[in-house]
PDB file of C-alpha atoms in Angstrom:
ATOM      1  CA  PRO T   1     -42.067   4.833 -55.726  1.00  0.00           C
ATOM      2  CA  ARG T   2     -42.176   3.826 -59.380  1.00  0.00           C
ATOM      3  CA  ALA T   3     -44.136   0.999 -60.997  1.00  0.00           C
ATOM      4  CA  LEU T   4     -42.075  -0.905 -63.571  1.00  0.00           C
ATOM      5  CA  ASP T   5     -43.177  -3.252 -66.324  1.00  0.00           C
ATOM      6  CA  ALA T   6     -42.093  -6.743 -65.213  1.00  0.00           C
ATOM      7  CA  ARG T   7     -41.178  -7.771 -68.774  1.00  0.00           C
ATOM      8  CA  THR T   8     -39.356  -4.686 -70.040  1.00  0.00           C
ATOM      9  CA  GLY T   9     -38.309  -2.796 -66.905  1.00  0.00           C
ATOM     10  CA  GLU T  10     -39.836   0.397 -68.293  1.00  0.00           C
ATOM     11  CA  VAL T  11     -41.552   2.832 -65.930  1.00  0.00           C
ATOM     12  CA  ARG T  12     -45.311   2.369 -66.216  1.00  0.00           C
ATOM     13  CA  ARG T  13     -46.309   5.021 -63.701  1.00  0.00           C
ATOM     14  CA  GLN T  14     -44.883   7.126 -60.924  1.00  0.00           C
ATOM     15  CA  PRO T  15     -47.615   7.839 -58.361  1.00  0.00           C
ATOM     16  CA  ASP T  16     -47.805  11.202 -56.657  1.00  0.00           C
ATOM     17  CA  ALA T  17     -46.922   9.859 -53.211  1.00  0.00           C
ATOM     18  CA  PRO T  18     -45.274  11.477 -50.187  1.00  0.00           C
ATOM     19  CA  ALA T  19     -41.587  11.004 -49.417  1.00  0.00           C
ATOM     20  CA  ALA T  20     -41.138   7.854 -47.381  1.00  0.00           C
ATOM     21  CA  THR T  21     -38.771   6.733 -44.635  1.00  0.00           C
ATOM     22  CA  ALA T  22     -39.963   3.114 -45.002  1.00  0.00           C
ATOM     23  CA  LEU T  23     -41.738   1.135 -47.709  1.00  0.00           C
ATOM     24  CA  THR T  24     -43.334  -2.288 -47.995  1.00  0.00           C
ATOM     25  CA  ALA T  25     -45.715  -4.001 -50.399  1.00  0.00           C
ATOM     26  CA  ALA T  26     -48.672  -6.225 -49.523  1.00  0.00           C
ATOM     27  CA  ALA T  27     -52.000  -7.245 -51.086  1.00  0.00           C
ATOM     28  CA  GLY T  28     -51.388  -5.101 -54.156  1.00  0.00           C
ATOM     29  CA  MET T  29     -50.671  -2.016 -52.051  1.00  0.00           C
ATOM     30  CA  VAL T  30     -47.467  -0.048 -51.577  1.00  0.00           C
ATOM     31  CA  LEU T  31     -47.331   1.168 -47.970  1.00  0.00           C
ATOM     32  CA  LEU T  32     -45.254   4.293 -47.343  1.00  0.00           C
ATOM     33  CA  THR T  33     -44.327   5.677 -43.933  1.00  0.00           C
ATOM     34  CA  GLY T  34     -43.764   9.437 -43.870  1.00  0.00           C
ATOM     35  CA  SER T  35     -41.412  11.339 -41.575  1.00  0.00           C
ATOM     36  CA  ASP T  36     -44.390  12.358 -39.417  1.00  0.00           C
ATOM     37  CA  GLY T  37     -45.411   8.725 -38.839  1.00  0.00           C
ATOM     38  CA  THR T  38     -48.338   8.770 -41.257  1.00  0.00           C
ATOM     39  CA  VAL T  39     -48.742   5.630 -43.367  1.00  0.00           C
ATOM     40  CA  THR T  40     -50.065   6.094 -46.906  1.00  0.00           C
ATOM     41  CA  ALA T  41     -51.270   3.166 -49.023  1.00  0.00           C
ATOM     42  CA  VAL T  42     -50.929   3.492 -52.798  1.00  0.00           C
ATOM     43  CA  ASP T  43     -52.777   1.032 -55.036  1.00  0.00           C
ATOM     44  CA  GLY T  44     -50.133  -0.779 -57.078  1.00  0.00           C
ATOM     45  CA  GLY T  45     -52.469  -1.129 -60.047  1.00  0.00           C
ATOM     46  CA  SER T  46     -53.963   2.337 -60.367  1.00  0.00           C
ATOM     47  CA  GLY T  47     -51.360   4.424 -58.552  1.00  0.00           C
ATOM     48  CA  LYS T  48     -54.119   6.085 -56.529  1.00  0.00           C
ATOM     49  CA  THR T  49     -54.012   6.648 -52.778  1.00  0.00           C
ATOM     50  CA  ALA T  50     -56.242   4.103 -51.027  1.00  0.00           C
ATOM     51  CA  TRP T  51     -55.895   5.380 -47.462  1.00  0.00           C
ATOM     52  CA  SER T  52     -53.665   7.423 -45.178  1.00  0.00           C
ATOM     53  CA  ARG T  53     -53.515   7.344 -41.388  1.00  0.00           C
ATOM     54  CA  SER T  54     -51.351   7.124 -38.292  1.00  0.00           C
ATOM     55  CA  PHE T  55     -51.358   4.333 -35.712  1.00  0.00           C
ATOM     56  CA  PRO T  56     -51.494   5.191 -31.982  1.00  0.00           C
ATOM     57  CA  GLY T  57     -48.492   3.917 -30.053  1.00  0.00           C
ATOM     58  CA  HIS T  58     -46.239   3.870 -33.120  1.00  0.00           C
ATOM     59  CA  ARG T  59     -44.267   7.062 -33.766  1.00  0.00           C
ATOM     60  CA  ALA T  60     -42.561   5.791 -36.909  1.00  0.00           C
ATOM     61  CA  PRO T  61     -44.371   2.596 -37.936  1.00  0.00           C
ATOM     62  CA  VAL T  62     -42.457   0.218 -40.176  1.00  0.00           C
ATOM     63  CA  LEU T  63     -44.951  -2.220 -41.648  1.00  0.00           C
ATOM     64  CA  VAL T  64     -43.777  -5.793 -42.196  1.00  0.00           C
ATOM     65  CA  SER T  65     -45.448  -8.366 -44.440  1.00  0.00           C
ATOM     66  CA  PHE T  66     -44.998 -12.133 -44.654  1.00  0.00           C
ATOM     67  CA  ALA T  67     -45.738 -14.399 -47.611  1.00  0.00           C
ATOM     68  CA  GLY T  68     -49.140 -16.037 -47.427  1.00  0.00           C
ATOM     69  CA  GLU T  69     -50.443 -13.701 -44.712  1.00  0.00           C
ATOM     70  CA  SER T  70     -53.166 -11.138 -45.379  1.00  0.00           C
ATOM     71  CA  ALA T  71     -52.181  -8.711 -42.604  1.00  0.00           C
ATOM     72  CA  VAL T  72     -49.172  -6.450 -42.178  1.00  0.00           C
ATOM     73  CA  TYR T  73     -47.633  -5.742 -38.797  1.00  0.00           C
ATOM     74  CA  THR T  74     -45.965  -2.838 -37.055  1.00  0.00           C
ATOM     75  CA  VAL T  75     -44.023  -3.332 -33.834  1.00  0.00           C
ATOM     76  CA  SER T  76     -42.732  -0.638 -31.463  1.00  0.00           C
ATOM     77  CA  ALA T  77     -40.759  -1.215 -28.255  1.00  0.00           C
ATOM     78  CA  SER T  78     -40.918   1.170 -25.300  1.00  0.00           C
ATOM     79  CA  ALA T  79     -37.898   3.363 -24.567  1.00  0.00           C
ATOM     80  CA  ASP T  80     -36.787   1.144 -21.683  1.00  0.00           C
ATOM     81  CA  GLY T  81     -37.409  -2.075 -23.618  1.00  0.00           C
ATOM     82  CA  SER T  82     -39.828  -3.415 -21.028  1.00  0.00           C
ATOM     83  CA  ARG T  83     -42.752  -3.879 -23.408  1.00  0.00           C
ATOM     84  CA  THR T  84     -43.600  -3.971 -27.108  1.00  0.00           C
ATOM     85  CA  ARG T  85     -46.789  -2.859 -28.816  1.00  0.00           C
ATOM     86  CA  ILE T  86     -47.889  -4.909 -31.820  1.00  0.00           C
ATOM     87  CA  THR T  87     -50.552  -3.817 -34.297  1.00  0.00           C
ATOM     88  CA  ALA T  88     -51.918  -5.929 -37.152  1.00  0.00           C
ATOM     89  CA  VAL T  89     -53.262  -3.882 -40.062  1.00  0.00           C
ATOM     90  CA  ASP T  90     -55.413  -4.690 -43.093  1.00  0.00           C
ATOM     91  CA  PRO T  91     -53.262  -3.396 -45.996  1.00  0.00           C
ATOM     92  CA  ALA T  92     -56.287  -2.860 -48.250  1.00  0.00           C
ATOM     93  CA  SER T  93     -58.276  -0.647 -45.861  1.00  0.00           C
ATOM     94  CA  GLY T  94     -55.864   0.473 -43.151  1.00  0.00           C
ATOM     95  CA  GLU T  95     -58.161  -0.919 -40.465  1.00  0.00           C
ATOM     96  CA  VAL T  96     -56.564  -2.328 -37.314  1.00  0.00           C
ATOM     97  CA  ARG T  97     -57.290  -6.054 -37.035  1.00  0.00           C
ATOM     98  CA  TRP T  98     -55.856  -6.463 -33.574  1.00  0.00           C
ATOM     99  CA  ASP T  99     -53.564  -4.726 -31.126  1.00  0.00           C
ATOM    100  CA  ALA T 100     -51.517  -6.219 -28.286  1.00  0.00           C
ATOM    101  CA  THR T 101     -48.733  -5.390 -25.838  1.00  0.00           C
ATOM    102  CA  LEU T 102     -46.142  -7.996 -24.820  1.00  0.00           C
ATOM    103  CA  ASP T 103     -43.390  -7.887 -22.210  1.00  0.00           C
ATOM    104  CA  GLY T 104     -39.846  -7.246 -23.412  1.00  0.00           C
ATOM    105  CA  THR T 105     -38.402  -6.079 -26.720  1.00  0.00           C
ATOM    106  CA  MET T 106     -39.812  -7.966 -29.706  1.00  0.00           C
ATOM    107  CA  ARG T 107     -39.166  -7.975 -33.439  1.00  0.00           C
ATOM    108  CA  PRO T 108     -41.399  -9.712 -35.998  1.00  0.00           C
ATOM    109  CA  ALA T 109     -39.887 -12.963 -37.278  1.00  0.00           C
ATOM    110  CA  GLY T 110     -42.728 -14.597 -39.202  1.00  0.00           C
ATOM    111  CA  ALA T 111     -46.424 -15.382 -39.357  1.00  0.00           C
ATOM    112  CA  SER T 112     -48.270 -18.623 -40.026  1.00  0.00           C
ATOM    113  CA  ASP T 113     -51.783 -20.005 -39.511  1.00  0.00           C
ATOM    114  CA  GLY T 114     -53.036 -16.840 -37.815  1.00  0.00           C
ATOM    115  CA  ALA T 115     -50.185 -16.602 -35.298  1.00  0.00           C
ATOM    116  CA  LEU T 116     -47.366 -14.065 -35.201  1.00  0.00           C
ATOM    117  CA  TYR T 117     -43.848 -15.201 -34.350  1.00  0.00           C
ATOM    118  CA  LEU T 118     -41.438 -12.757 -32.767  1.00  0.00           C
ATOM    119  CA  ALA T 119     -37.772 -12.645 -31.862  1.00  0.00           C
ATOM    120  CA  SER T 120     -37.267 -11.720 -28.209  1.00  0.00           C
ATOM    121  CA  VAL T 121     -34.303  -9.357 -28.186  1.00  0.00           C
ATOM    122  CA  ASP T 122     -31.942  -8.534 -25.339  1.00  0.00           C
ATOM    123  CA  GLY T 123     -32.104  -4.806 -24.651  1.00  0.00           C
ATOM    124  CA  VAL T 124     -28.367  -4.441 -23.971  1.00  0.00           C
ATOM    125  CA  TYR T 125     -26.650  -6.445 -26.722  1.00  0.00           C
ATOM    126  CA  SER T 126     -29.559  -6.635 -29.225  1.00  0.00           C
ATOM    127  CA  GLU T 127     -29.204 -10.416 -29.322  1.00  0.00           C
ATOM    128  CA  THR T 128     -32.164 -12.676 -30.052  1.00  0.00           C
ATOM    129  CA  ARG T 129     -32.446 -15.013 -27.083  1.00  0.00           C
ATOM    130  CA  ALA T 130     -35.874 -16.581 -27.614  1.00  0.00           C
ATOM    131  CA  VAL T 131     -38.750 -17.060 -30.042  1.00  0.00           C
ATOM    132  CA  VAL T 132     -42.278 -16.053 -29.017  1.00  0.00           C
ATOM    133  CA  ARG T 133     -45.513 -17.238 -30.620  1.00  0.00           C
ATOM    134  CA  TYR T 134     -48.433 -14.854 -30.101  1.00  0.00           C
ATOM    135  CA  SER T 135     -51.958 -16.041 -30.900  1.00  0.00           C
ATOM    136  CA  PRO T 136     -54.362 -13.096 -31.357  1.00  0.00           C
ATOM    137  CA  ALA T 137     -57.364 -15.438 -31.304  1.00  0.00           C
ATOM    138  CA  ASP T 138     -57.010 -16.080 -27.565  1.00  0.00           C
ATOM    139  CA  GLY T 139     -54.319 -13.578 -26.566  1.00  0.00           C
ATOM    140  CA  THR T 140     -51.872 -16.252 -25.414  1.00  0.00           C
ATOM    141  CA  SER T 141     -48.138 -16.399 -26.033  1.00  0.00           C
ATOM    142  CA  ARG T 142     -45.531 -19.162 -25.889  1.00  0.00           C
ATOM    143  CA  ARG T 143     -41.815 -18.558 -25.420  1.00  0.00           C
ATOM    144  CA  VAL T 144     -38.964 -20.867 -26.455  1.00  0.00           C
ATOM    145  CA  ALA T 145     -35.420 -19.979 -25.378  1.00  0.00           C
ATOM    146  CA  LEU T 146     -32.560 -20.416 -27.855  1.00  0.00           C
ATOM    147  CA  PRO T 147     -29.537 -22.476 -26.734  1.00  0.00           C
ATOM    148  CA  VAL T 148     -27.260 -19.833 -28.277  1.00  0.00           C
ATOM    149  CA  ALA T 149     -28.221 -16.188 -28.794  1.00  0.00           C
ATOM    150  CA  LEU T 150     -28.222 -14.814 -32.359  1.00  0.00           C
ATOM    151  CA  GLN T 151     -26.967 -11.437 -33.540  1.00  0.00           C
ATOM    152  CA  GLN T 152     -28.958  -9.521 -36.172  1.00  0.00           C
ATOM    153  CA  ALA T 153     -31.541 -12.285 -36.470  1.00  0.00           C
ATOM    154  CA  HIS T 154     -34.080 -12.477 -39.293  1.00  0.00           C
ATOM    155  CA  GLY T 155     -36.771 -15.090 -39.547  1.00  0.00           C
ATOM    156  CA  THR T 156     -39.614 -16.812 -41.296  1.00  0.00           C
ATOM    157  CA  ALA T 157     -42.213 -19.315 -40.102  1.00  0.00           C
ATOM    158  CA  TYR T 158     -43.941 -22.380 -41.483  1.00  0.00           C
ATOM    159  CA  LYS T 159     -46.673 -23.874 -39.312  1.00  0.00           C
ATOM    160  CA  ASP T 160     -45.119 -24.106 -35.817  1.00  0.00           C
ATOM    161  CA  VAL T 161     -41.473 -23.980 -36.912  1.00  0.00           C
ATOM    162  CA  VAL T 162     -39.495 -20.738 -37.017  1.00  0.00           C
ATOM    163  CA  TYR T 163     -36.287 -20.474 -39.044  1.00  0.00           C
ATOM    164  CA  LEU T 164     -33.798 -17.797 -37.963  1.00  0.00           C
ATOM    165  CA  THR T 165     -30.570 -16.557 -39.508  1.00  0.00           C
ATOM    166  CA  GLY T 166     -27.861 -14.917 -37.420  1.00  0.00           C
ATOM    167  CA  GLY T 167     -25.225 -12.317 -38.217  1.00  0.00           C
ATOM    168  CA  GLY T 168     -22.421 -14.898 -38.262  1.00  0.00           C
ATOM    169  CA  GLY T 169     -24.095 -17.104 -40.856  1.00  0.00           C
ATOM    170  CA  SER T 170     -25.986 -19.322 -38.416  1.00  0.00           C
ATOM    171  CA  LEU T 171     -29.307 -20.842 -39.470  1.00  0.00           C
ATOM    172  CA  VAL T 172     -31.489 -22.474 -36.814  1.00  0.00           C
ATOM    173  CA  ALA T 173     -34.922 -24.106 -36.715  1.00  0.00           C
ATOM    174  CA  VAL T 174     -37.132 -23.848 -33.626  1.00  0.00           C
ATOM    175  CA  ASP T 175     -40.284 -25.915 -33.082  1.00  0.00           C
ATOM    176  CA  VAL T 176     -42.449 -23.660 -30.939  1.00  0.00           C
ATOM    177  CA  ARG T 177     -45.084 -26.319 -30.253  1.00  0.00           C
ATOM    178  CA  ALA T 178     -42.449 -28.805 -29.054  1.00  0.00           C
ATOM    179  CA  ARG T 179     -40.576 -25.991 -27.267  1.00  0.00           C
ATOM    180  CA  ARG T 180     -37.157 -26.961 -28.605  1.00  0.00           C
ATOM    181  CA  GLN T 181     -34.563 -26.148 -31.234  1.00  0.00           C
ATOM    182  CA  LEU T 182     -34.630 -28.753 -34.006  1.00  0.00           C
ATOM    183  CA  TRP T 183     -31.271 -28.087 -35.606  1.00  0.00           C
ATOM    184  CA  SER T 184     -28.527 -25.535 -36.167  1.00  0.00           C
ATOM    185  CA  LEU T 185     -26.341 -25.043 -39.245  1.00  0.00           C
ATOM    186  CA  GLU T 186     -23.241 -22.908 -39.737  1.00  0.00           C
ATOM    187  CA  THR T 187     -23.511 -21.895 -43.393  1.00  0.00           C
ATOM    188  CA  SER T 188     -19.931 -20.507 -43.630  1.00  0.00           C
ATOM    189  CA  VAL T 189     -21.536 -17.305 -44.946  1.00  0.00           C
ATOM    190  CA  VAL T 190     -20.651 -14.243 -42.878  1.00  0.00           C
ATOM    191  CA  ARG T 191     -24.079 -12.713 -43.438  1.00  0.00           C
ATOM    192  CA  THR T 192     -27.234 -13.976 -45.129  1.00  0.00           C
ATOM    193  CA  SER T 193     -30.560 -12.591 -46.249  1.00  0.00           C
ATOM    194  CA  ALA T 194     -33.707 -13.276 -44.293  1.00  0.00           C
ATOM    195  CA  PRO T 195     -34.725 -16.901 -44.875  1.00  0.00           C
ATOM    196  CA  VAL T 196     -37.732 -18.079 -46.875  1.00  0.00           C
ATOM    197  CA  THR T 197     -39.256 -21.554 -46.815  1.00  0.00           C
ATOM    198  CA  ASP T 198     -41.880 -23.731 -48.435  1.00  0.00           C
ATOM    199  CA  GLY T 199     -41.824 -26.193 -45.530  1.00  0.00           C
ATOM    200  CA  ARG T 200     -39.498 -28.600 -47.362  1.00  0.00           C
ATOM    201  CA  ARG T 201     -36.466 -26.385 -47.859  1.00  0.00           C
ATOM    202  CA  VAL T 202     -35.107 -23.127 -46.472  1.00  0.00           C
ATOM    203  CA  TYR T 203     -33.467 -20.657 -48.847  1.00  0.00           C
ATOM    204  CA  VAL T 204     -31.069 -17.781 -48.119  1.00  0.00           C
ATOM    205  CA  SER T 205     -28.961 -15.462 -50.270  1.00  0.00           C
ATOM    206  CA  ALA T 206     -25.300 -14.662 -49.593  1.00  0.00           C
ATOM    207  CA  PRO T 207     -23.427 -11.356 -50.150  1.00  0.00           C
ATOM    208  CA  ASP T 208     -21.403 -12.907 -52.995  1.00  0.00           C
ATOM    209  CA  GLY T 209     -24.557 -13.760 -54.951  1.00  0.00           C
ATOM    210  CA  ARG T 210     -24.855 -17.402 -53.944  1.00  0.00           C
ATOM    211  CA  LEU T 211     -28.251 -18.931 -53.242  1.00  0.00           C
ATOM    212  CA  LEU T 212     -28.250 -21.687 -50.615  1.00  0.00           C
ATOM    213  CA  ALA T 213     -30.860 -24.421 -50.092  1.00  0.00           C
ATOM    214  CA  VAL T 214     -31.151 -26.260 -46.766  1.00  0.00           C
ATOM    215  CA  ASP T 215     -33.341 -29.230 -45.831  1.00  0.00           C
ATOM    216  CA  ALA T 216     -36.044 -27.800 -43.550  1.00  0.00           C
ATOM    217  CA  ARG T 217     -36.305 -30.980 -41.463  1.00  0.00           C
ATOM    218  CA  SER T 218     -32.678 -31.957 -40.980  1.00  0.00           C
ATOM    219  CA  GLY T 219     -30.729 -28.731 -41.485  1.00  0.00           C
ATOM    220  CA  ARG T 220     -28.525 -30.337 -44.148  1.00  0.00           C
ATOM    221  CA  LEU T 221     -27.134 -28.143 -46.932  1.00  0.00           C
ATOM    222  CA  LEU T 222     -28.662 -29.441 -50.175  1.00  0.00           C
ATOM    223  CA  GLY T 223     -27.039 -27.190 -52.740  1.00  0.00           C
ATOM    224  CA  GLN T 224     -25.839 -23.719 -53.668  1.00  0.00           C
ATOM    225  CA  THR T 225     -25.370 -21.692 -56.817  1.00  0.00           C
ATOM    226  CA  PRO T 226     -21.970 -20.305 -57.913  1.00  0.00           C
ATOM    227  CA  PRO T 227     -21.014 -16.796 -56.719  1.00  0.00           C
ATOM    228  CA  ARG T 228     -22.171 -13.862 -58.857  1.00  0.00           C
ATOM    229  CA  LEU T 229     -19.870 -11.048 -57.809  1.00  0.00           C
ATOM    230  CA  GLY T 230     -20.165  -7.601 -59.328  1.00  0.00           C
ATOM    231  CA  ALA T 231     -17.504  -4.958 -59.887  1.00  0.00           C
ATOM    232  CA  GLY T 232     -18.211  -3.561 -56.433  1.00  0.00           C
ATOM    233  CA  GLY T 233     -17.671  -6.902 -54.683  1.00  0.00           C
ATOM    234  CA  VAL T 234     -20.213  -8.267 -52.227  1.00  0.00           C
ATOM    235  CA  ALA T 235     -23.695  -6.824 -51.792  1.00  0.00           C
ATOM    236  CA  ALA T 236     -24.486  -4.476 -48.918  1.00  0.00           C
ATOM    237  CA  ASP T 237     -28.220  -5.136 -49.153  1.00  0.00           C
ATOM    238  CA  LEU T 238     -29.496  -8.707 -49.295  1.00  0.00           C
ATOM    239  CA  PRO T 239     -33.095  -9.073 -50.461  1.00  0.00           C
ATOM    240  CA  GLU T 240     -34.627 -12.398 -49.507  1.00  0.00           C
ATOM    241  CA  PRO T 241     -35.260 -14.991 -52.236  1.00  0.00           C
ATOM    242  CA  VAL T 242     -38.743 -15.311 -53.744  1.00  0.00           C
ATOM    243  CA  LEU T 243     -40.541 -18.622 -54.348  1.00  0.00           C
ATOM    244  CA  ALA T 244     -42.857 -18.713 -57.358  1.00  0.00           C
ATOM    245  CA  GLY T 245     -43.824 -21.177 -60.071  1.00  0.00           C
ATOM    246  CA  GLY T 246     -41.616 -23.989 -58.807  1.00  0.00           C
ATOM    247  CA  ARG T 247     -38.541 -21.780 -58.940  1.00  0.00           C
ATOM    248  CA  VAL T 248     -36.438 -19.800 -56.505  1.00  0.00           C
ATOM    249  CA  HIS T 249     -35.690 -16.243 -57.615  1.00  0.00           C
ATOM    250  CA  ALA T 250     -32.793 -14.240 -56.192  1.00  0.00           C
ATOM    251  CA  ALA T 251     -30.753 -11.099 -56.825  1.00  0.00           C
ATOM    252  CA  ALA T 252     -26.954 -10.920 -57.061  1.00  0.00           C
ATOM    253  CA  PRO T 253     -24.358  -8.120 -56.720  1.00  0.00           C
ATOM    254  CA  ASP T 254     -23.451  -8.428 -60.422  1.00  0.00           C
ATOM    255  CA  GLY T 255     -26.821  -6.813 -61.155  1.00  0.00           C
ATOM    256  CA  THR T 256     -28.637  -9.950 -62.259  1.00  0.00           C
ATOM    257  CA  VAL T 257     -31.871 -11.471 -61.069  1.00  0.00           C
ATOM    258  CA  PHE T 258     -31.844 -15.219 -61.619  1.00  0.00           C
ATOM    259  CA  ALA T 259     -34.125 -18.204 -61.081  1.00  0.00           C
ATOM    260  CA  VAL T 260     -33.299 -21.854 -60.419  1.00  0.00           C
ATOM    261  CA  ASP T 261     -35.414 -25.002 -60.296  1.00  0.00           C
ATOM    262  CA  ALA T 262     -36.528 -25.554 -56.698  1.00  0.00           C
ATOM    263  CA  ARG T 263     -36.915 -29.309 -57.181  1.00  0.00           C
ATOM    264  CA  ASP T 264     -33.220 -30.236 -57.289  1.00  0.00           C
ATOM    265  CA  PRO T 265     -30.832 -27.873 -55.455  1.00  0.00           C
ATOM    266  CA  SER T 266     -27.995 -30.401 -55.838  1.00  0.00           C
ATOM    267  CA  ALA T 267     -27.966 -29.596 -59.578  1.00  0.00           C
ATOM    268  CA  TRP T 268     -27.480 -25.867 -59.084  1.00  0.00           C
TER     269      TRP T 268
END
């Protein structure tokens, strides 16, 4: 990995870190997974290695972080898909905060208020058929079935509501406490980024560079930016938008990173 100056884009440092098969950033650390399953944490400020270790039960751990949460998570399903091991890790120290095993194949979809939300995935078709809330404080879980299964689902959570995108452009909201789906929206986008939310609106990026804003309560489309196509057409990789300073930041296939005022999506 390389550390770049946010203002100029110049390389500030290039830490001496092992080759990685997966990378994530959390709590000022860059977490790298090596081909042997060892996770190495590099301090984003100093470039020094903070810790390096493996995690039992995870051959090739891919650590996932969620905005506003202090832990990172790695999830590994058994070969037959009958159970999934979940480990929560402190990114600063590498210490395991908690470890649990749940029935079925699970993928992390979001975290909020100390709970982890997971997509329950069908082992045959890889469709998300339910949302599961796991509470490490008491070891309990709650499952809410989806009316319609989602392909290639990605999610985020705010309080007890999970927002999921599907491979066909679907966006749904599920209230886990109420055990029901709140709304469903067909965005007309073939594929979207993972969603992000501030509790009022849900934001997703499209392959043509558009940024879409949806009302988190009603599922109504509030606004979208114009397409920003590059010479190569649509984007193959869709990073999720970032919320900061009252703005929504997104990347587009024309090579730009842009920001829009989050207060009035209808003016985009």
